Short mmCIF file of C-alpha atoms and ligand atoms in Angstrom, two decimals:
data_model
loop_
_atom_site.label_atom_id
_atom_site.label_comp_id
_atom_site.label_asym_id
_atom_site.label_seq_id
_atom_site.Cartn_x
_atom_site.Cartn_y
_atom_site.Cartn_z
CA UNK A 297 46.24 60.65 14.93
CA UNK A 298 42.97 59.18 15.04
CA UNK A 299 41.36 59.61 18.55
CA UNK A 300 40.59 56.87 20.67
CA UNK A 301 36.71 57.47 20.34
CA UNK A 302 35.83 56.91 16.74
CA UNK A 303 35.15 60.55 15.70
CA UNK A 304 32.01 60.62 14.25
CA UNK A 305 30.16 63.02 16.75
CA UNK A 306 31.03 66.57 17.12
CA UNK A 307 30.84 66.97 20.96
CA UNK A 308 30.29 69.89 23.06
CA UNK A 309 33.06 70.02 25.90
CA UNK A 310 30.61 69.50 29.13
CA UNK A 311 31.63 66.17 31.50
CA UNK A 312 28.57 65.41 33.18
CA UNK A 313 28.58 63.38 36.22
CA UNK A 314 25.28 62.89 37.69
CA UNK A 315 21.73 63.49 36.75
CA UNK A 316 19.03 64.69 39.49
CA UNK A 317 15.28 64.94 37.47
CA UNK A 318 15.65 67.73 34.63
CA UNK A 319 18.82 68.74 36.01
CA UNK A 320 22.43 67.87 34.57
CA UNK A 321 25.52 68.40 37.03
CA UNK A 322 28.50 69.28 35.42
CA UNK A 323 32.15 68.02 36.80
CA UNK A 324 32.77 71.28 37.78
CA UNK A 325 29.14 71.55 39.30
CA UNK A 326 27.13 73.85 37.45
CA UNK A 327 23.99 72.31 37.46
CA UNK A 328 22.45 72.21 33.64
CA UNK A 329 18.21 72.39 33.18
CA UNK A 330 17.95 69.63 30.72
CA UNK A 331 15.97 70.15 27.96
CA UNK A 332 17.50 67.41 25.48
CA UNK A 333 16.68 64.34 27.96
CA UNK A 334 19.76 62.45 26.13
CA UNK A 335 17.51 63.26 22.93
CA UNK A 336 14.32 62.41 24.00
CA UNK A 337 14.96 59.28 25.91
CA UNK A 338 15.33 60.18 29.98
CA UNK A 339 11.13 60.69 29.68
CA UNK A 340 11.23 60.58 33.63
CA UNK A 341 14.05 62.16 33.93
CA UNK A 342 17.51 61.39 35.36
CA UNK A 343 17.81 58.72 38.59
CA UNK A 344 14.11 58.39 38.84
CA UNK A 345 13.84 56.14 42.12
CA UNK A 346 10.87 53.81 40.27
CA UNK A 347 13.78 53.38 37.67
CA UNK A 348 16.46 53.10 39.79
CA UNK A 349 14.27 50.62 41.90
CA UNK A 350 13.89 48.90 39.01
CA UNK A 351 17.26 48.34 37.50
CA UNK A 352 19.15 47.88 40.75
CA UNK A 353 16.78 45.52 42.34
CA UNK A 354 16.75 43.62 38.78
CA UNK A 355 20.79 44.17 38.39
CA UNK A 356 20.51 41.87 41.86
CA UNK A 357 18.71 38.92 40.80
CA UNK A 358 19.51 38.19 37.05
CA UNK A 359 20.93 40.37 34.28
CA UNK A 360 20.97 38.04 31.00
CA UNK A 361 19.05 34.86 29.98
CA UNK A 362 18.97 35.06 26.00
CA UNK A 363 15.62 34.54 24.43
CA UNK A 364 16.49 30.77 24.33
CA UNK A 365 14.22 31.02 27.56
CA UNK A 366 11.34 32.58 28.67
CA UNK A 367 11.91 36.08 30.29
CA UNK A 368 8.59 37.33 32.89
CA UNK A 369 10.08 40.66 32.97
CA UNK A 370 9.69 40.94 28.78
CA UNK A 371 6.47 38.83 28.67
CA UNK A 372 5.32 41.51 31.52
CA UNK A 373 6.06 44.58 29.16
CA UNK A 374 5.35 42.79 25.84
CA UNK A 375 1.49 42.40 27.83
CA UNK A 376 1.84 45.70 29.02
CA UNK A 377 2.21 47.35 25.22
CA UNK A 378 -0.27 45.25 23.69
CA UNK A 379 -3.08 46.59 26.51
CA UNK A 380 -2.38 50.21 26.07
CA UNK A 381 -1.80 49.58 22.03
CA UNK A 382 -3.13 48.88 18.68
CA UNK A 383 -0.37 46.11 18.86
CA UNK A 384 -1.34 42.46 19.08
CA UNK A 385 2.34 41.47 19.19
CA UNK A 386 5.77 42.50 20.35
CA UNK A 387 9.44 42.16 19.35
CA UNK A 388 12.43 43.89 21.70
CA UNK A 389 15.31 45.31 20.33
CA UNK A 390 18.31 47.43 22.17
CA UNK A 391 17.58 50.53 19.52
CA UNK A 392 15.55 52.20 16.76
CA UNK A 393 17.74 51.52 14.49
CA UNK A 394 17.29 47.42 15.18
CA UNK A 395 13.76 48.28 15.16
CA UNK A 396 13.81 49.99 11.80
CA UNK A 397 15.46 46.63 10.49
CA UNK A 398 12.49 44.35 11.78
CA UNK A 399 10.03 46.72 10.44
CA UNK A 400 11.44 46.31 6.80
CA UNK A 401 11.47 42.60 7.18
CA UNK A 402 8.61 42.36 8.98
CA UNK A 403 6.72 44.21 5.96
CA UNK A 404 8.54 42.36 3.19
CA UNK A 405 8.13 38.85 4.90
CA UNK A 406 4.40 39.51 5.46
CA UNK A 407 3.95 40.09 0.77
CA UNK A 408 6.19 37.12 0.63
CA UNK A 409 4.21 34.49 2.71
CA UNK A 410 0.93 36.01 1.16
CA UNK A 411 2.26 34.79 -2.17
CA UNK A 412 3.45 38.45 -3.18
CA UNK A 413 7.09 38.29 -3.31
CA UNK A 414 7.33 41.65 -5.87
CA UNK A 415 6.04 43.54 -3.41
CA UNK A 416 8.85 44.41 -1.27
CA UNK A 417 8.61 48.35 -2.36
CA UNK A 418 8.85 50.94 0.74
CA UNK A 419 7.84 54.50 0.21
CA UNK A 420 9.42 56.62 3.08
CA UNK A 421 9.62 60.51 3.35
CA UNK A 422 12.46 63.05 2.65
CA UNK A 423 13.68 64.42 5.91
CA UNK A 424 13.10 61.30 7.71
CA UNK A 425 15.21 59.29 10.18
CA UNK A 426 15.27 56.47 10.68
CA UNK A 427 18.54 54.76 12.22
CA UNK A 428 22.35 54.60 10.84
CA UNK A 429 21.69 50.79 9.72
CA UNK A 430 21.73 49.64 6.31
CA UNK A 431 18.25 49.62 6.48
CA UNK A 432 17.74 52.33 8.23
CA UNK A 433 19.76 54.79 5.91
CA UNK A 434 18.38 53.68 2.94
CA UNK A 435 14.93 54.47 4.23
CA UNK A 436 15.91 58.40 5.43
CA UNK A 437 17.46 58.56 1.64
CA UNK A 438 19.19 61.95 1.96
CA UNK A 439 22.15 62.39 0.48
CA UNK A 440 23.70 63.00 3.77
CA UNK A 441 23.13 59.63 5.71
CA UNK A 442 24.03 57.58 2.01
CA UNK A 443 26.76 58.92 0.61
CA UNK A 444 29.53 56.49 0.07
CA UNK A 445 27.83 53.92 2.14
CA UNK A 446 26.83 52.10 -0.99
CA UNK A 447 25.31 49.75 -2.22
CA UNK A 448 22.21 50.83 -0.87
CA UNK A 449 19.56 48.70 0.31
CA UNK A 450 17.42 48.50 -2.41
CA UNK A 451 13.13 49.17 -2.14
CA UNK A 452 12.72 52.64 -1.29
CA UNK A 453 11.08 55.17 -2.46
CA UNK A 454 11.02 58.84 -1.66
CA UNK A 455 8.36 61.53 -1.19
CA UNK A 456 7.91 65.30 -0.48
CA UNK A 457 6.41 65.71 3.07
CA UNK A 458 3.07 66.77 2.14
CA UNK A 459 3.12 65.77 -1.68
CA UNK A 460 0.35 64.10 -1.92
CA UNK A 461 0.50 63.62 -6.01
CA UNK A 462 3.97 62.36 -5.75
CA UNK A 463 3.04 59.71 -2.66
CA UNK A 464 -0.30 58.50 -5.46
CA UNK A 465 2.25 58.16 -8.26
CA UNK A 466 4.90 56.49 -6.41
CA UNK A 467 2.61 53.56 -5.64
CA UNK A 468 2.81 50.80 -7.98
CA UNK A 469 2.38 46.97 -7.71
CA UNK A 470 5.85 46.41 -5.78
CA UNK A 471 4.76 48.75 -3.19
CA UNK A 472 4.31 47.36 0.47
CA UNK A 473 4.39 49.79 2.68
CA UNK A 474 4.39 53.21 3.57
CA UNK A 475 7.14 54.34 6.41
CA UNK A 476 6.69 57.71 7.98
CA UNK A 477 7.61 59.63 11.57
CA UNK A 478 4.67 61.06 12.93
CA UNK A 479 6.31 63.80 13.90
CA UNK A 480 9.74 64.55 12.07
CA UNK A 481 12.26 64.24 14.60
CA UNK A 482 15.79 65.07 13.71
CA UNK A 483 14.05 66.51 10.52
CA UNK A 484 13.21 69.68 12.42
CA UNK A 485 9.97 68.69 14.46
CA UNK A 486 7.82 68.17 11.57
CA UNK A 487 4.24 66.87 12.72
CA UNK A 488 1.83 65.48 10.06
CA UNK A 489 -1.25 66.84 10.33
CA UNK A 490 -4.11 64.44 12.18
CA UNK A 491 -6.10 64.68 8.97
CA UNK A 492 -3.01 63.85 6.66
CA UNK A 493 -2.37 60.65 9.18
CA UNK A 494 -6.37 59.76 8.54
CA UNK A 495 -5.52 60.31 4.79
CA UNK A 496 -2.45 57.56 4.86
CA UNK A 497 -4.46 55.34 6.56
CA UNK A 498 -7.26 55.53 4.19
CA UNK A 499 -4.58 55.68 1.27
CA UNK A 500 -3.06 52.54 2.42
CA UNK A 501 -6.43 50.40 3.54
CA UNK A 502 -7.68 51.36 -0.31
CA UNK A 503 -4.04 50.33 -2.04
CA UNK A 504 -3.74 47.24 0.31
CA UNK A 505 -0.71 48.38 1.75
CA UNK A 506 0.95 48.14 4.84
CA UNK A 507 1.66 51.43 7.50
CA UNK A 508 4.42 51.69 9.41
CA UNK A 509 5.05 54.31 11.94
CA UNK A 510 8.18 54.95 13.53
CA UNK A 511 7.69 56.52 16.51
CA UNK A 512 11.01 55.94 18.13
CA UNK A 513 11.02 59.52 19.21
CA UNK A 514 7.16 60.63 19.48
CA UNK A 515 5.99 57.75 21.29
CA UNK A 516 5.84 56.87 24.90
CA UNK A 517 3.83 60.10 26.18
CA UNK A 518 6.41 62.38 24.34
CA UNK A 519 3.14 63.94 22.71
CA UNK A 520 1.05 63.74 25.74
CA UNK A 521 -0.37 60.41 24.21
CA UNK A 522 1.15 57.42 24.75
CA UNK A 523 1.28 57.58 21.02
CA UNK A 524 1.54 60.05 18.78
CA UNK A 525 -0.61 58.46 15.85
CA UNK A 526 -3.14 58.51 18.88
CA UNK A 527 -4.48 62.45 18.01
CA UNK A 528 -5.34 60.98 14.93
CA UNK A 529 -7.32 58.31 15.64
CA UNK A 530 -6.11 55.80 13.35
CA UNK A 531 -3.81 52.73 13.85
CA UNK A 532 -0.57 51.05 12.18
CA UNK A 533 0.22 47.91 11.23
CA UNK A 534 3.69 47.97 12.62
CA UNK A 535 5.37 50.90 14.70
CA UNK A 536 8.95 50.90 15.30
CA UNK A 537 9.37 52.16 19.59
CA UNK A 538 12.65 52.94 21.36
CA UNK A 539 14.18 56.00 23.12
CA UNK A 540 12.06 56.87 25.62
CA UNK A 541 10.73 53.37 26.17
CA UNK A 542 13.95 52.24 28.40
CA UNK A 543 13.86 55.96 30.06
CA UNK A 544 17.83 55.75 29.55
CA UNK A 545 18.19 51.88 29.49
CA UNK A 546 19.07 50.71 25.68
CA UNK A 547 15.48 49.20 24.90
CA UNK A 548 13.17 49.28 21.63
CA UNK A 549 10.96 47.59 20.30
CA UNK A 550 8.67 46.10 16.92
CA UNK A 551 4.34 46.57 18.06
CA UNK A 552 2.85 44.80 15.25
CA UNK A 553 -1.22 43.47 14.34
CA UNK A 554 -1.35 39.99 14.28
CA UNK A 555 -2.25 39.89 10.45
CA UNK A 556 1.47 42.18 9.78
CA UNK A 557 3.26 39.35 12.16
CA UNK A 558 1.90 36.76 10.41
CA UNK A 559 5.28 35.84 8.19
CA UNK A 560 7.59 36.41 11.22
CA UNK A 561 7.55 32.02 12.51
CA UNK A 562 9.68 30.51 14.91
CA UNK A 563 13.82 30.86 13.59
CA UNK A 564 13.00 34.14 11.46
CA UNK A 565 14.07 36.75 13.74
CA UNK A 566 16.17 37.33 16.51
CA UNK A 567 18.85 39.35 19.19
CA UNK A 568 20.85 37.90 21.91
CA UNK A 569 20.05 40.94 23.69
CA UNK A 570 16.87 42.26 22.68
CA UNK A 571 13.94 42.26 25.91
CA UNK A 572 16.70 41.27 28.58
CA UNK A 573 15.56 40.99 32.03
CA UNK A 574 17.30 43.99 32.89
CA UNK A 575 16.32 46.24 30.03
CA UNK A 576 12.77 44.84 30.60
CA UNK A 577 12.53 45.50 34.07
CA UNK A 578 13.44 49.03 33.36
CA UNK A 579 10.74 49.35 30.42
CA UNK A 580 8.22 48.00 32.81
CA UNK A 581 8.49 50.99 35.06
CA UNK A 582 8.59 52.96 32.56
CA UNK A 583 5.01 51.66 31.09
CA UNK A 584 3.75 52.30 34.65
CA UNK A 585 4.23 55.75 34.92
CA UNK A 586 3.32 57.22 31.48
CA UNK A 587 0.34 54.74 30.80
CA UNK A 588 -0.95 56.30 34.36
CA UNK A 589 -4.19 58.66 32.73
CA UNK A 590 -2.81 61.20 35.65
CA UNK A 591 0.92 61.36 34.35
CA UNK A 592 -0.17 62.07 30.83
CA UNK A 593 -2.69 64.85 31.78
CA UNK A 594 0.18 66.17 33.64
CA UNK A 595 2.47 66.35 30.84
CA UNK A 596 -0.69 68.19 28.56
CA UNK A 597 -0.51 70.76 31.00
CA UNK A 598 3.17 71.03 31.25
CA UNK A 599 3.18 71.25 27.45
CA UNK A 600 0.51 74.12 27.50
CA UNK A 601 2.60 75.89 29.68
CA UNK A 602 5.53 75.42 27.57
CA UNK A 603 4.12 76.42 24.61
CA UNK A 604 2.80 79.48 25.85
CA UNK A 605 5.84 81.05 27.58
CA UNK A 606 7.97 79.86 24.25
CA UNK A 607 5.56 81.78 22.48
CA UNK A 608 6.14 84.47 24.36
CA UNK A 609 10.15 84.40 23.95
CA UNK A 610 10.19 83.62 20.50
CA UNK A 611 7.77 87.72 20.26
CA UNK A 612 10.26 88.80 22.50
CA UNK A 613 13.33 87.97 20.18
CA UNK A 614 11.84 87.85 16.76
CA UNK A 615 15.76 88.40 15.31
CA UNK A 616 17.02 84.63 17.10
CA UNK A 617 13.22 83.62 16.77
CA UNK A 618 10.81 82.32 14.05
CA UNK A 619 8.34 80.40 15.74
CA UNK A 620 7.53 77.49 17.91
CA UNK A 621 5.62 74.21 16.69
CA UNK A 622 5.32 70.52 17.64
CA UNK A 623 3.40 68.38 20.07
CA UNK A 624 3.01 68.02 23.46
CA UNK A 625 6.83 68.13 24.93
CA UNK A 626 8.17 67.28 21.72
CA UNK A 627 8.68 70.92 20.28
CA UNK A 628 11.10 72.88 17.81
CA UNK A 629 12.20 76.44 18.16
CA UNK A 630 12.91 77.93 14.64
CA UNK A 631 15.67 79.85 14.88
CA UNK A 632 17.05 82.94 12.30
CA UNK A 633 20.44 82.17 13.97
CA UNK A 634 22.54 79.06 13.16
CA UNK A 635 20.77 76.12 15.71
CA UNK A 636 24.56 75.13 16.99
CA UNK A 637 25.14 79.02 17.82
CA UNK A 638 21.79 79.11 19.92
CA UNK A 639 22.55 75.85 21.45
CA UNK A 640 25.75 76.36 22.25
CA UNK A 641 24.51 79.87 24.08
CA UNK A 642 21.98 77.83 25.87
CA UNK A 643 25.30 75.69 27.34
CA UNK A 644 26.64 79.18 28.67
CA UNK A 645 22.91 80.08 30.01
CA UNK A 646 23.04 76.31 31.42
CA UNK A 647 20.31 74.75 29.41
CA UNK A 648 20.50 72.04 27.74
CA UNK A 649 19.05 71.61 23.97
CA UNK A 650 19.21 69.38 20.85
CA UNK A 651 19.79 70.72 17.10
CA UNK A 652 17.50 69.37 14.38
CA UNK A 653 17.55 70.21 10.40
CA UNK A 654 15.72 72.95 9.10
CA UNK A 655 16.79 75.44 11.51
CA UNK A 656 15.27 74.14 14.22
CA UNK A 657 16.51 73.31 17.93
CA UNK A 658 14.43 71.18 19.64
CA UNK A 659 13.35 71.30 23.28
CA UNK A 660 12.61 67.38 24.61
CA UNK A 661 12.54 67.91 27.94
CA UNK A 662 11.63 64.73 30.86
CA UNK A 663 7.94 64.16 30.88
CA UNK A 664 8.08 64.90 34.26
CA UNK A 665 9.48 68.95 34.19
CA UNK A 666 7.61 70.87 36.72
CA UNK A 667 6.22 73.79 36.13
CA UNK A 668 9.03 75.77 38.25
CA UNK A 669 11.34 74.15 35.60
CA UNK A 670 9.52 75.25 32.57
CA UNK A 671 9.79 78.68 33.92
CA UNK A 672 13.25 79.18 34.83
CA UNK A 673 13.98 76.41 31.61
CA UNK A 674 12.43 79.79 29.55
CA UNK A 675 14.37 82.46 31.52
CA UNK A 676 17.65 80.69 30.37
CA UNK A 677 16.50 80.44 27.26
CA UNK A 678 15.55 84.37 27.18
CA UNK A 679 19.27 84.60 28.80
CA UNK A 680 20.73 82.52 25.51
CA UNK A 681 19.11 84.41 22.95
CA UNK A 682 19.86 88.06 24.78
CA UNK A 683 23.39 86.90 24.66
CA UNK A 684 23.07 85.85 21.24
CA UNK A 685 21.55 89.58 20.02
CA UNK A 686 24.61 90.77 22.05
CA UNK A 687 27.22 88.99 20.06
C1 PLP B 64 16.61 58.04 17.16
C2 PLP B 64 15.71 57.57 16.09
C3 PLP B 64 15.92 56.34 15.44
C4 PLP B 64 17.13 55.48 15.70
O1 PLP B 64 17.19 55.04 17.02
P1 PLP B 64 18.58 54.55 17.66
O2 PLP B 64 18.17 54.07 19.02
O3 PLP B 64 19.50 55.70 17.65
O4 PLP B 64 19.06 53.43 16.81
C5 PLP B 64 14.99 55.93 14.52
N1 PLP B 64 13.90 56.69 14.24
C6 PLP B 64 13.67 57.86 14.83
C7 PLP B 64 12.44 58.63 14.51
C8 PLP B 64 14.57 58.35 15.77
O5 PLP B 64 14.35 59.54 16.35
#
C-alpha cells in the first residue's frame, strides 16, 4: 500500500522537534550539530530571535494580500536586493524551482520583444540542478531527473563542466542564454573557477547572449559573499535566489538588469503567493544580517577555520577521505566510502550532513556556527569516519 506521504524521498528515521542555532533536538533528545541547515537554507540558523521577531510579529498583523496590492514588506526587500546587487529589478517566488521557471521566460521573452523570436536556445551544464519543474528538469538534463517525464521542455543544450570547445560549438543563432550554478550544488560542490566565470561573461557579452546564474544555493553569504559570482567580479543578467534567502521561510526570488526585464510588462508573470508579507518580512531580516560587512567577515573566518580542521580529518582518514573543496561554508567532503554510509555514521556521531553526486557529502552549516561548533562539528565527524574504518 502506498504510504500516506507520496514516497519520493528516502528518509532517514530522526523526528526532530525543535531547532536551537546549529543544533537539532531529536524527539528522544539527543541534540544533533547541524551541518545540513535543511540543505543550505537555515543560514542563521534554527529560531533565530531577529527571525522569529520577524515572522511572529508579522504572523500578528497580516499574513496574505496577493500581489493585486502593494506589499511594503516585499517593496522593502525587493529595495534591499537591488542595493546590495547587480539587480535593477526583482520578482518573488516561494522556491528555486519557480525561480528557474521565470528565468527561462524571462530570457526567452527578452529575444522575443527584441524582434528575435528563434532565439529561445539555453545552454546549461551537465551535473546541474536546477528544480523538479518542467523547466527546471529539462535544464539539469541528466538522465536521472528526465526519464519518463517526457515530453521535455524543449531549448536546452548541454555541456561538459569545463569544456570549453563544446560550450563555443554549442552556440548557434537560437542561442539565448547561458544557465550555470556557480558552484555545483547537489552536483557534488563543484565551483567554477573565478577566471572561468570572467571567461562566460566575456563569452556571452561577445556572442550577445544572456547569463544566468542560479545561485539558489551559493547565494546569500553561503560563500562569504553575498554572492557567489561576487569573487569573480563579474555580473549576470538574471540570477535565480532562494534557500537561504527566507532562512527557513519558503521565499525565492528572480534579480534581473533592467535591459533582461525589459519583455516581462504588466499581465506577463505572476504567483498568488510569491513576496507575501509574511515570507517578506522574514527575507527582510534575513538581508539585515548577512548584508552586515561584520556578519560576512565572520563567516570568512568561520570558513577558514573549517577548512583547515577538515583538512586535517580528511589526512587523518585518507581510507573514508579524498579531499575537501568549495567556498566559504558551502563545502564538499569527497569521500572513498559510499556518501549515504558516511552520512548515515555522522547520524550515529550526531551530526548532521547532506549527500551530493560525485561522491561527495556536503557540509552547509548556519552562517552563524561558532567556532566552538566547528570544532566539536569536526570531532563528530572524526567520530563518524573512525566508526566507519571500524565497520
Ligand atoms: C535547491 C535548488 C534549486 C531548487 O530549489 P527549490 O526551492 O527546491 O525549488 C534550484 N537550483 C539550485 C542550485 C538548488 O540548489
Amino acid at each position: 500500500m502506498i504510504p500516506s506521504v507520496l514516497p519520493t524521498y528516502s528518509r532517514a528515521p530522526l523526528h526532530f522537534v525543535k531547532g536551537e542555532g546549529s543544533w537539532l533536538i531529536e524527539e528522544d533528545g539527543r541534540r544533533f550539530l547541524d551541518l545540513g541547515s535543511g540543505i543550505a537554507v537555515n543560514v542563521l540558523g534554527h529560531a533565530h530571535p531577529a527571525l522569529v521577531a520577524a515572522l511572529t510579529g508579522q504572523a500578528n498583523a497580516l499574513w496574505h494580500v496577493s500581489n493585486l496590492y502593494e506589499i511594503p514588506q516585499q517593496q522593502a526587500l525587493a529595495d534591499k536586493l537591488v542595493a546590495a546587487s547587480f539587480a535593477d529589478t526583482v520578482f518573488f517566488t516561494n522556491s528555486g524551482t519557480e525561480a528557474c521557471e521565470l528565468a527561462v521566460k524571462m530570457a526567452r521573452k527578452y529575444w522575443y520583444e527584441k524582434g528575435h523570436p528563434e532565439k529561445t536556445g539555453i545552454i546549461a551544464f551537465n551535473g546541474s540542478f536546477h528544480g523538479r519543474s518542467s523547466a527546471g528538469i529539462a535544464a539539469a538534463g541528466s538522465e536521472k531527473m528526465v526519464k519518463g517525464f517526457g515530453p521535455i521542455l524543449p531549448g536546452f543544450k548541454h555541456v561538459d563542466w569545463g569544456d570549453h570547445d563544446g560550450l563555443e560549438a554549442a552556440i548557434d543563432d537560437t542561442t539565448g542564454a547561458i544557465l550555470i550554478e556557480p558552484i555545483q550544488g547537489e552536483g557534488g560542490i563543484r565551483p567554477l573557477p573565478d577566471q572561468c566565470l570572467r571567461g562566460l561573461r566575456a563569452l556571452c557579452d561577445e556572442r550577445g547572449l544572456l547569463l544566468i546564474l542560479d545561485e539558489v544555493q551559493c547565494g546569500i553569504g553561503r560563500t562569504g559573499k553575498l554572492f557567489a559570482h561576487e569573487w569573480a567580479g563579474v555580473t549576470p543578467d538574471i540570477m535565480m535566489v532562494a534557500k537561504g534567502i527566507g532562512g527557513g521561510f519558503p521565499l525565492g526570488a528572480v534579480l534581473a538588469t533592467e535591459e533582461a526585464a525589459s519583455g516581462m510588462t504588466v499581465g506577463t508573470h505572476g504567483s498568488t503567493y510569491g513576496g507575501n508579507p509574511l515570507a517578506c518580512a522574514v527575507g527582510n531580516a534575513v538581508m539585515d544580517h548577512v548584508t552586515d560587512p561584520d556578519f560576512l567577515e565572520t563567516v570568512n573566518r568561520n570558513a577558514g577555520l573549517l577548512r583547515q580542521k577538515l583538512e586535517g580529518l580528511v589526512a587523518a582518514h585518507p581510507e573514508v577521505f579524498e579531499g575537501v573543496r568549495g567556498t566559504g561554508l558551502m563545502i564538499g567532503l569527497k569521500v572513498r566510502v559510499a556518501p549515504a554510509d558516511l552520512v548515515r555514521a555522522g547520524y550515529d556521531a550526531l551530526v548532521i550532513t547532506v549527500p551530493a553526486a560525485d561522491n561527495v557529502v556536503r557540509l552547509l552549516p548556519a552562517l552563524n556556527i561558532t567556532g566552538d561548533e566547528i570544532a566539536e562539528a569536526v570531532n563528530r565527524l572524526d567520530a563518524a569516519a573512525t566508526a566507519l574504518k571500524g565497520a
